[in-house]
C-alpha cells in the first residue's frame, strides 16, 4: 500500500518524551452544579466529550464540581467562545470549596470563591429541565443529568457520564428551519496543552503554562 507524504510533515523523527500533561486540544466547557447549600458552582473544564446524547467529563477528585455531581446529579455545560478565554482562565484559579474543607483542587493554588458567576463576569440564566443555571453569555448550553460518577484508574479523578436532556443554541448558530448547529457559525474555545486557541491562531496562555511565549497576551 502506498501512503502519500503530507507536504507539511517531514518524514517522522519522533522523540520519546514524558510530558507532564496530555491535554491535546479540546473545547472548554463551563460546568454549573448545585452546592450543598443550594447555591450554584461554576468551573471550567476541558476534559469533556460527547457520544450521541451522552457527555463524558473528567473531574479532579478534590474539586467542588465532582463532589457536587456525586451527590446532586444535575448540571449544565455552557460552551464559551474564544473571546471569553481570559474570563475562563480567571475562573480556573478559583474553587467552590471553602477553606478547611480538605485538600485544594487542581495544579494551581485555587482560591475559594462562593460566587463564581460574578467572579467570571458571567450572568446566570435559569435552566428549563435542571436546577443549575446556564451561563447566559455562552452560545451553546447543554442541560444534563449525571447517570454514573466513578473514580478513574489513577484514583485522582472522577469520570462522569451524563445524559443531555435539553440543548439551547444561540439563534445565529442554528441553520434556519433545522435542528442543526452551523459549524461555520460556531467557534469553540480550545484548550491546547494549557494554551487557549480558537479554530485559528493562538489567543493566549494559561498562567500555569510551562511553555509561555513572550509575544502571547496574558490574562488581565
Ligand atoms: C481551561 C481550563 C480547563 C480545565 N479543565 C479541567 C478539567 O477538565 N477537569 C477538572 O477537574 N478541572 C479542570 N480545570 C480546573 C478547574 O476549573 C479548577 O480546578 C477549579 O478550581 C475547580 O473548581 P471547583 O473546585 O469549584 O469545582 C480546568 C481549568 C481551566 C482554566
PDB file of C-alpha atoms and ligand atoms in Angstrom:
ATOM      1  CA  UNK A   1       0.000   0.000   0.000  1.00  0.00           C
ATOM      2  CA  UNK A   2       1.296   3.489  -0.814  1.00  0.00           C
ATOM      3  CA  UNK A   3       0.886   6.418   1.575  1.00  0.00           C
ATOM      4  CA  UNK A   4       1.376   9.873   0.098  1.00  0.00           C
ATOM      5  CA  UNK A   5       3.752  12.083   2.106  1.00  0.00           C
ATOM      6  CA  UNK A   6       1.915  15.007   3.727  1.00  0.00           C
ATOM      7  CA  UNK A   7       3.500  18.172   2.244  1.00  0.00           C
ATOM      8  CA  UNK A   8       3.925  19.941   5.635  1.00  0.00           C
ATOM      9  CA  UNK A   9       5.016  16.887   7.661  1.00  0.00           C
ATOM     10  CA  UNK A  10       8.634  15.808   7.115  1.00  0.00           C
ATOM     11  CA  UNK A  11       9.328  12.090   7.465  1.00  0.00           C
ATOM     12  CA  UNK A  12       8.782  11.421  11.170  1.00  0.00           C
ATOM     13  CA  UNK A  13      11.619  11.875  13.602  1.00  0.00           C
ATOM     14  CA  UNK A  14       9.806  11.285  16.852  1.00  0.00           C
ATOM     15  CA  UNK A  15      11.205  11.807  20.301  1.00  0.00           C
ATOM     16  CA  UNK A  16      10.020   9.663  23.203  1.00  0.00           C
ATOM     17  CA  UNK A  17       9.127  12.276  25.822  1.00  0.00           C
ATOM     18  CA  UNK A  18       7.376  12.365  29.190  1.00  0.00           C
ATOM     19  CA  UNK A  19       5.132  15.467  29.104  1.00  0.00           C
ATOM     20  CA  UNK A  20       3.554  16.495  32.431  1.00  0.00           C
ATOM     21  CA  UNK A  21       0.112  16.838  30.841  1.00  0.00           C
ATOM     22  CA  UNK A  22      -1.611  15.297  27.788  1.00  0.00           C
ATOM     23  CA  UNK A  23      -4.235  17.990  27.081  1.00  0.00           C
ATOM     24  CA  UNK A  24      -4.021  17.748  23.302  1.00  0.00           C
ATOM     25  CA  UNK A  25      -6.608  20.372  22.466  1.00  0.00           C
ATOM     26  CA  UNK A  26     -10.249  20.007  23.463  1.00  0.00           C
ATOM     27  CA  UNK A  27     -13.034  22.571  23.781  1.00  0.00           C
ATOM     28  CA  UNK A  28     -13.632  24.318  27.096  1.00  0.00           C
ATOM     29  CA  UNK A  29     -16.976  23.900  28.859  1.00  0.00           C
ATOM     30  CA  UNK A  30     -18.212  25.788  31.917  1.00  0.00           C
ATOM     31  CA  UNK A  31     -19.914  23.341  34.290  1.00  0.00           C
ATOM     32  CA  UNK A  32     -22.673  24.547  36.620  1.00  0.00           C
ATOM     33  CA  UNK A  33     -23.539  22.295  39.585  1.00  0.00           C
ATOM     34  CA  UNK A  34     -25.501  22.662  42.803  1.00  0.00           C
ATOM     35  CA  UNK A  35     -23.653  23.203  46.103  1.00  0.00           C
ATOM     36  CA  UNK A  36     -24.774  21.540  49.367  1.00  0.00           C
ATOM     37  CA  UNK A  37     -26.376  24.839  50.490  1.00  0.00           C
ATOM     38  CA  UNK A  38     -28.465  25.218  47.314  1.00  0.00           C
ATOM     39  CA  UNK A  39     -26.204  27.862  45.710  1.00  0.00           C
ATOM     40  CA  UNK A  40     -24.503  27.066  42.401  1.00  0.00           C
ATOM     41  CA  UNK A  41     -20.879  26.488  41.437  1.00  0.00           C
ATOM     42  CA  UNK A  42     -19.266  27.189  38.081  1.00  0.00           C
ATOM     43  CA  UNK A  43     -15.967  25.679  36.866  1.00  0.00           C
ATOM     44  CA  UNK A  44     -14.164  25.473  33.507  1.00  0.00           C
ATOM     45  CA  UNK A  45     -13.172  22.029  32.274  1.00  0.00           C
ATOM     46  CA  UNK A  46     -11.539  20.818  29.063  1.00  0.00           C
ATOM     47  CA  UNK A  47     -11.923  17.088  29.699  1.00  0.00           C
ATOM     48  CA  UNK A  48     -15.351  16.739  28.126  1.00  0.00           C
ATOM     49  CA  UNK A  49     -16.591  14.983  25.016  1.00  0.00           C
ATOM     50  CA  UNK A  50     -19.851  13.747  23.591  1.00  0.00           C
ATOM     51  CA  UNK A  51     -21.116  10.355  22.453  1.00  0.00           C
ATOM     52  CA  UNK A  52     -24.559  10.762  20.979  1.00  0.00           C
ATOM     53  CA  UNK A  53     -26.628  12.424  23.688  1.00  0.00           C
ATOM     54  CA  UNK A  54     -24.180  11.421  26.453  1.00  0.00           C
ATOM     55  CA  UNK A  55     -21.336  13.644  27.622  1.00  0.00           C
ATOM     56  CA  UNK A  56     -18.329  12.247  29.474  1.00  0.00           C
ATOM     57  CA  UNK A  57     -16.439  14.507  31.867  1.00  0.00           C
ATOM     58  CA  UNK A  58     -13.137  14.111  33.701  1.00  0.00           C
ATOM     59  CA  UNK A  59     -13.029  15.944  37.029  1.00  0.00           C
ATOM     60  CA  UNK A  60     -10.422  16.362  39.753  1.00  0.00           C
ATOM     61  CA  UNK A  61     -11.396  14.385  42.861  1.00  0.00           C
ATOM     62  CA  UNK A  62     -10.827  17.314  45.193  1.00  0.00           C
ATOM     63  CA  UNK A  63     -12.961  19.881  43.381  1.00  0.00           C
ATOM     64  CA  UNK A  64     -16.397  21.159  44.350  1.00  0.00           C
ATOM     65  CA  UNK A  65     -17.785  20.198  40.929  1.00  0.00           C
ATOM     66  CA  UNK A  66     -17.047  16.461  41.257  1.00  0.00           C
ATOM     67  CA  UNK A  67     -18.309  16.332  44.820  1.00  0.00           C
ATOM     68  CA  UNK A  68     -21.481  18.159  43.839  1.00  0.00           C
ATOM     69  CA  UNK A  69     -22.190  15.725  40.992  1.00  0.00           C
ATOM     70  CA  UNK A  70     -21.650  12.682  43.201  1.00  0.00           C
ATOM     71  CA  UNK A  71     -24.431  13.987  45.489  1.00  0.00           C
ATOM     72  CA  UNK A  72     -26.656  16.079  43.158  1.00  0.00           C
ATOM     73  CA  UNK A  73     -26.588  14.855  39.536  1.00  0.00           C
ATOM     74  CA  UNK A  74     -27.965  17.863  37.659  1.00  0.00           C
ATOM     75  CA  UNK A  75     -25.566  20.032  35.658  1.00  0.00           C
ATOM     76  CA  UNK A  76     -25.272  22.419  32.745  1.00  0.00           C
ATOM     77  CA  UNK A  77     -22.382  22.563  30.263  1.00  0.00           C
ATOM     78  CA  UNK A  78     -22.160  26.057  28.787  1.00  0.00           C
ATOM     79  CA  UNK A  79     -19.709  26.380  25.897  1.00  0.00           C
ATOM     80  CA  UNK A  80     -17.729  29.641  25.692  1.00  0.00           C
ATOM     81  CA  UNK A  81     -16.292  31.261  22.569  1.00  0.00           C
ATOM     82  CA  UNK A  82     -12.613  32.183  22.007  1.00  0.00           C
ATOM     83  CA  UNK A  83     -13.138  35.814  23.092  1.00  0.00           C
ATOM     84  CA  UNK A  84     -14.089  34.611  26.579  1.00  0.00           C
ATOM     85  CA  UNK A  85     -10.755  32.887  27.260  1.00  0.00           C
ATOM     86  CA  UNK A  86      -9.459  35.384  29.868  1.00  0.00           C
ATOM     87  CA  UNK A  87     -12.640  35.038  31.981  1.00  0.00           C
ATOM     88  CA  UNK A  88     -12.306  31.243  31.719  1.00  0.00           C
ATOM     89  CA  UNK A  89      -8.683  31.436  32.869  1.00  0.00           C
ATOM     90  CA  UNK A  90      -9.667  33.648  35.848  1.00  0.00           C
ATOM     91  CA  UNK A  91     -12.354  31.142  36.860  1.00  0.00           C
ATOM     92  CA  UNK A  92      -9.892  28.239  36.691  1.00  0.00           C
ATOM     93  CA  UNK A  93      -7.946  29.735  39.613  1.00  0.00           C
ATOM     94  CA  UNK A  94     -10.976  29.605  41.900  1.00  0.00           C
ATOM     95  CA  UNK A  95     -12.692  26.786  43.772  1.00  0.00           C
ATOM     96  CA  UNK A  96     -16.146  26.499  45.248  1.00  0.00           C
ATOM     97  CA  UNK A  97     -14.713  24.527  48.161  1.00  0.00           C
ATOM     98  CA  UNK A  98     -14.388  26.622  51.331  1.00  0.00           C
ATOM     99  CA  UNK A  99     -11.142  26.707  53.343  1.00  0.00           C
ATOM    100  CA  UNK A 100     -10.832  23.875  55.865  1.00  0.00           C
ATOM    101  CA  UNK A 101     -12.817  21.521  53.623  1.00  0.00           C
ATOM    102  CA  UNK A 102      -9.890  19.206  52.744  1.00  0.00           C
ATOM    103  CA  UNK A 103      -7.130  19.443  50.089  1.00  0.00           C
ATOM    104  CA  UNK A 104      -7.371  22.148  47.421  1.00  0.00           C
ATOM    105  CA  UNK A 105      -8.197  21.088  43.842  1.00  0.00           C
ATOM    106  CA  UNK A 106      -6.032  21.397  40.762  1.00  0.00           C
ATOM    107  CA  UNK A 107      -2.429  22.112  39.829  1.00  0.00           C
ATOM    108  CA  UNK A 108      -2.790  25.730  40.910  1.00  0.00           C
ATOM    109  CA  UNK A 109      -3.361  27.180  44.351  1.00  0.00           C
ATOM    110  CA  UNK A 110      -7.121  27.530  43.966  1.00  0.00           C
ATOM    111  CA  UNK A 111      -8.725  30.359  45.992  1.00  0.00           C
ATOM    112  CA  UNK A 112     -12.208  29.926  47.491  1.00  0.00           C
ATOM    113  CA  UNK A 113     -14.904  31.870  45.683  1.00  0.00           C
ATOM    114  CA  UNK A 114     -18.580  31.279  46.524  1.00  0.00           C
ATOM    115  CA  UNK A 115     -19.921  33.404  43.623  1.00  0.00           C
ATOM    116  CA  UNK A 116     -18.085  32.236  40.504  1.00  0.00           C
ATOM    117  CA  UNK A 117     -20.647  33.732  38.113  1.00  0.00           C
ATOM    118  CA  UNK A 118     -19.834  37.246  39.339  1.00  0.00           C
ATOM    119  CA  UNK A 119     -16.097  36.477  39.603  1.00  0.00           C
ATOM    120  CA  UNK A 120     -16.032  35.373  35.966  1.00  0.00           C
ATOM    121  CA  UNK A 121     -18.224  38.259  34.802  1.00  0.00           C
ATOM    122  CA  UNK A 122     -20.985  35.871  33.693  1.00  0.00           C
ATOM    123  CA  UNK A 123     -24.763  36.036  34.175  1.00  0.00           C
ATOM    124  CA  UNK A 124     -26.833  33.103  35.413  1.00  0.00           C
ATOM    125  CA  UNK A 125     -29.768  32.228  33.141  1.00  0.00           C
ATOM    126  CA  UNK A 126     -32.423  29.851  34.551  1.00  0.00           C
ATOM    127  CA  UNK A 127     -32.437  26.366  33.051  1.00  0.00           C
ATOM    128  CA  UNK A 128     -35.601  24.606  31.880  1.00  0.00           C
ATOM    129  CA  UNK A 129     -35.068  20.957  32.874  1.00  0.00           C
ATOM    130  CA  UNK A 130     -32.483  21.107  35.692  1.00  0.00           C
ATOM    131  CA  UNK A 131     -31.835  23.297  38.743  1.00  0.00           C
ATOM    132  CA  UNK A 132     -28.301  24.627  37.997  1.00  0.00           C
ATOM    133  CA  UNK A 133     -28.455  27.729  35.772  1.00  0.00           C
ATOM    134  CA  UNK A 134     -26.916  28.215  32.336  1.00  0.00           C
ATOM    135  CA  UNK A 135     -24.235  30.813  31.505  1.00  0.00           C
ATOM    136  CA  UNK A 136     -26.170  33.456  29.566  1.00  0.00           C
ATOM    137  CA  UNK A 137     -23.121  34.630  27.573  1.00  0.00           C
ATOM    138  CA  UNK A 138     -22.350  31.145  26.166  1.00  0.00           C
ATOM    139  CA  UNK A 139     -23.890  30.451  22.724  1.00  0.00           C
ATOM    140  CA  UNK A 140     -24.387  26.706  23.348  1.00  0.00           C
ATOM    141  CA  UNK A 141     -25.766  25.337  26.623  1.00  0.00           C
ATOM    142  CA  UNK A 142     -26.394  21.652  27.436  1.00  0.00           C
ATOM    143  CA  UNK A 143     -28.658  20.766  30.364  1.00  0.00           C
ATOM    144  CA  UNK A 144     -27.749  17.300  31.629  1.00  0.00           C
ATOM    145  CA  UNK A 145     -28.094  14.732  34.405  1.00  0.00           C
ATOM    146  CA  UNK A 146     -25.153  12.620  35.655  1.00  0.00           C
ATOM    147  CA  UNK A 147     -26.002   8.913  35.411  1.00  0.00           C
ATOM    148  CA  UNK A 148     -22.654   7.495  36.549  1.00  0.00           C
ATOM    149  CA  UNK A 149     -19.888   9.037  38.668  1.00  0.00           C
ATOM    150  CA  UNK A 150     -16.901   6.739  39.213  1.00  0.00           C
ATOM    151  CA  UNK A 151     -13.177   7.022  40.069  1.00  0.00           C
ATOM    152  CA  UNK A 152     -10.740   6.762  37.142  1.00  0.00           C
ATOM    153  CA  UNK A 153      -7.946   4.157  37.068  1.00  0.00           C
ATOM    154  CA  UNK A 154      -5.407   6.515  38.671  1.00  0.00           C
ATOM    155  CA  UNK A 155      -7.673   7.314  41.589  1.00  0.00           C
ATOM    156  CA  UNK A 156      -7.017  11.057  41.106  1.00  0.00           C
ATOM    157  CA  UNK A 157     -10.087  11.842  39.004  1.00  0.00           C
ATOM    158  CA  UNK A 158     -13.774  11.155  38.647  1.00  0.00           C
ATOM    159  CA  UNK A 159     -15.291  10.079  35.332  1.00  0.00           C
ATOM    160  CA  UNK A 160     -18.826  11.366  34.953  1.00  0.00           C
ATOM    161  CA  UNK A 161     -21.276  10.125  32.325  1.00  0.00           C
ATOM    162  CA  UNK A 162     -24.228  12.456  31.906  1.00  0.00           C
ATOM    163  CA  UNK A 163     -27.299  12.367  29.695  1.00  0.00           C
ATOM    164  CA  UNK A 164     -28.084  15.618  27.920  1.00  0.00           C
ATOM    165  CA  UNK A 165     -31.760  16.441  28.420  1.00  0.00           C
ATOM    166  CA  UNK A 166     -32.038  19.855  26.735  1.00  0.00           C
ATOM    167  CA  UNK A 167     -29.881  21.800  24.255  1.00  0.00           C
ATOM    168  CA  UNK A 168     -30.002  25.568  23.801  1.00  0.00           C
ATOM    169  CA  UNK A 169     -28.217  27.296  20.912  1.00  0.00           C
ATOM    170  CA  UNK A 170     -27.962  30.980  20.046  1.00  0.00           C
ATOM    171  CA  UNK A 171     -30.269  31.549  17.059  1.00  0.00           C
ATOM    172  CA  UNK A 172     -27.363  32.823  14.943  1.00  0.00           C
ATOM    173  CA  UNK A 173     -25.729  29.359  15.187  1.00  0.00           C
ATOM    174  CA  UNK A 174     -28.763  27.377  14.057  1.00  0.00           C
ATOM    175  CA  UNK A 175     -29.235  26.538  10.374  1.00  0.00           C
ATOM    176  CA  UNK A 176     -32.634  28.147   9.660  1.00  0.00           C
ATOM    177  CA  UNK A 177     -35.523  25.713   9.721  1.00  0.00           C
ATOM    178  CA  UNK A 178     -33.408  22.803  11.072  1.00  0.00           C
ATOM    179  CA  UNK A 179     -32.186  21.336  14.383  1.00  0.00           C
ATOM    180  CA  UNK A 180     -28.536  21.713  13.269  1.00  0.00           C
ATOM    181  CA  UNK A 181     -25.725  23.868  14.620  1.00  0.00           C
ATOM    182  CA  UNK A 182     -23.903  25.569  11.719  1.00  0.00           C
ATOM    183  CA  UNK A 183     -20.232  24.586  12.189  1.00  0.00           C
ATOM    184  CA  UNK A 184     -19.155  27.665  10.228  1.00  0.00           C
ATOM    185  CA  UNK A 185     -21.005  29.894  12.715  1.00  0.00           C
ATOM    186  CA  UNK A 186     -19.876  28.083  15.909  1.00  0.00           C
ATOM    187  CA  UNK A 187     -16.372  28.632  17.170  1.00  0.00           C
ATOM    188  CA  UNK A 188     -15.280  26.679  20.266  1.00  0.00           C
ATOM    189  CA  UNK A 189     -12.595  27.810  22.692  1.00  0.00           C
ATOM    190  CA  UNK A 190      -9.832  25.185  22.521  1.00  0.00           C
ATOM    191  CA  UNK A 191      -7.535  24.332  25.459  1.00  0.00           C
ATOM    192  CA  UNK A 192      -4.389  23.037  23.786  1.00  0.00           C
ATOM    193  CA  UNK A 193      -1.561  21.952  26.164  1.00  0.00           C
ATOM    194  CA  UNK A 194      -2.620  24.745  28.587  1.00  0.00           C
ATOM    195  CA  UNK A 195      -2.821  27.389  25.863  1.00  0.00           C
ATOM    196  CA  UNK A 196      -6.063  28.840  24.518  1.00  0.00           C
ATOM    197  CA  UNK A 197      -6.890  28.789  20.801  1.00  0.00           C
ATOM    198  CA  UNK A 198      -9.835  29.454  18.582  1.00  0.00           C
ATOM    199  CA  UNK A 199     -10.089  27.492  15.374  1.00  0.00           C
ATOM    200  CA  UNK A 200      -7.176  29.601  14.151  1.00  0.00           C
ATOM    201  CA  UNK A 201      -4.136  31.170  15.758  1.00  0.00           C
ATOM    202  CA  UNK A 202      -3.316  31.353  19.461  1.00  0.00           C
ATOM    203  CA  UNK A 203      -5.257  33.697  21.766  1.00  0.00           C
ATOM    204  CA  UNK A 204      -3.093  33.493  24.880  1.00  0.00           C
ATOM    205  CA  UNK A 205      -1.955  31.068  27.520  1.00  0.00           C
ATOM    206  CA  UNK A 206      -2.784  29.810  30.951  1.00  0.00           C
ATOM    207  CA  UNK A 207      -0.872  31.222  33.913  1.00  0.00           C
ATOM    208  CA  UNK A 208       0.427  27.716  34.655  1.00  0.00           C
ATOM    209  CA  UNK A 209       1.690  27.008  31.139  1.00  0.00           C
ATOM    210  CA  UNK A 210       5.208  25.589  31.098  1.00  0.00           C
ATOM    211  CA  UNK A 211       5.799  26.883  27.556  1.00  0.00           C
ATOM    212  CA  UNK A 212       4.747  30.579  27.563  1.00  0.00           C
ATOM    213  CA  UNK A 213       5.723  32.785  24.624  1.00  0.00           C
ATOM    214  CA  UNK A 214       6.646  36.409  25.322  1.00  0.00           C
ATOM    215  CA  UNK A 215       4.544  37.616  22.398  1.00  0.00           C
ATOM    216  CA  UNK A 216       1.338  35.902  23.552  1.00  0.00           C
ATOM    217  CA  UNK A 217      -1.008  38.051  25.688  1.00  0.00           C
ATOM    218  CA  UNK A 218      -1.621  37.033  29.334  1.00  0.00           C
ATOM    219  CA  UNK A 219      -4.994  37.414  31.040  1.00  0.00           C
ATOM    220  CA  UNK A 220      -5.541  40.705  32.909  1.00  0.00           C
TER     221      UNK A 220
HETATM  222  C1  LIG B   1      -9.210  25.839  30.647  1.00  0.00           C
HETATM  223  C2  LIG B   1      -9.326  25.024  31.891  1.00  0.00           C
HETATM  224  C3  LIG B   1      -9.622  23.671  31.787  1.00  0.00           C
HETATM  225  C4  LIG B   1      -9.777  22.900  32.932  1.00  0.00           C
HETATM  226  N1  LIG B   1     -10.107  21.574  32.783  1.00  0.00           N
HETATM  227  C5  LIG B   1     -10.435  20.859  33.884  1.00  0.00           C
HETATM  228  C6  LIG B   1     -10.934  19.531  33.750  1.00  0.00           C
HETATM  229  O1  LIG B   1     -11.113  19.014  32.642  1.00  0.00           O
HETATM  230  N2  LIG B   1     -11.267  18.859  34.892  1.00  0.00           N
HETATM  231  C7  LIG B   1     -11.119  19.438  36.124  1.00  0.00           C
HETATM  232  O2  LIG B   1     -11.462  18.799  37.138  1.00  0.00           O
HETATM  233  N3  LIG B   1     -10.635  20.687  36.286  1.00  0.00           N
HETATM  234  C8  LIG B   1     -10.303  21.412  35.186  1.00  0.00           C
HETATM  235  N4  LIG B   1      -9.840  22.698  35.323  1.00  0.00           N
HETATM  236  C9  LIG B   1      -9.557  23.200  36.659  1.00  0.00           C
HETATM  237  C10 LIG B   1     -10.790  23.618  37.422  1.00  0.00           C
HETATM  238  O3  LIG B   1     -11.554  24.597  36.743  1.00  0.00           O
HETATM  239  C11 LIG B   1     -10.269  24.192  38.746  1.00  0.00           C
HETATM  240  O4  LIG B   1      -9.523  23.183  39.406  1.00  0.00           O
HETATM  241  C12 LIG B   1     -11.287  24.660  39.679  1.00  0.00           C
HETATM  242  O5  LIG B   1     -10.569  25.111  40.835  1.00  0.00           O
HETATM  243  C13 LIG B   1     -12.271  23.620  40.156  1.00  0.00           C
HETATM  244  O6  LIG B   1     -13.306  24.330  40.752  1.00  0.00           O
HETATM  245  P1  LIG B   1     -14.281  23.670  41.802  1.00  0.00           P
HETATM  246  O7  LIG B   1     -13.447  23.164  42.955  1.00  0.00           O
HETATM  247  O8  LIG B   1     -15.151  24.824  42.224  1.00  0.00           O
HETATM  248  O9  LIG B   1     -15.008  22.578  41.106  1.00  0.00           O
HETATM  249  C14 LIG B   1      -9.625  23.490  34.211  1.00  0.00           C
HETATM  250  C15 LIG B   1      -9.318  24.849  34.308  1.00  0.00           C
HETATM  251  C16 LIG B   1      -9.174  25.609  33.161  1.00  0.00           C
HETATM  252  C17 LIG B   1      -8.860  27.069  33.300  1.00  0.00           C
END
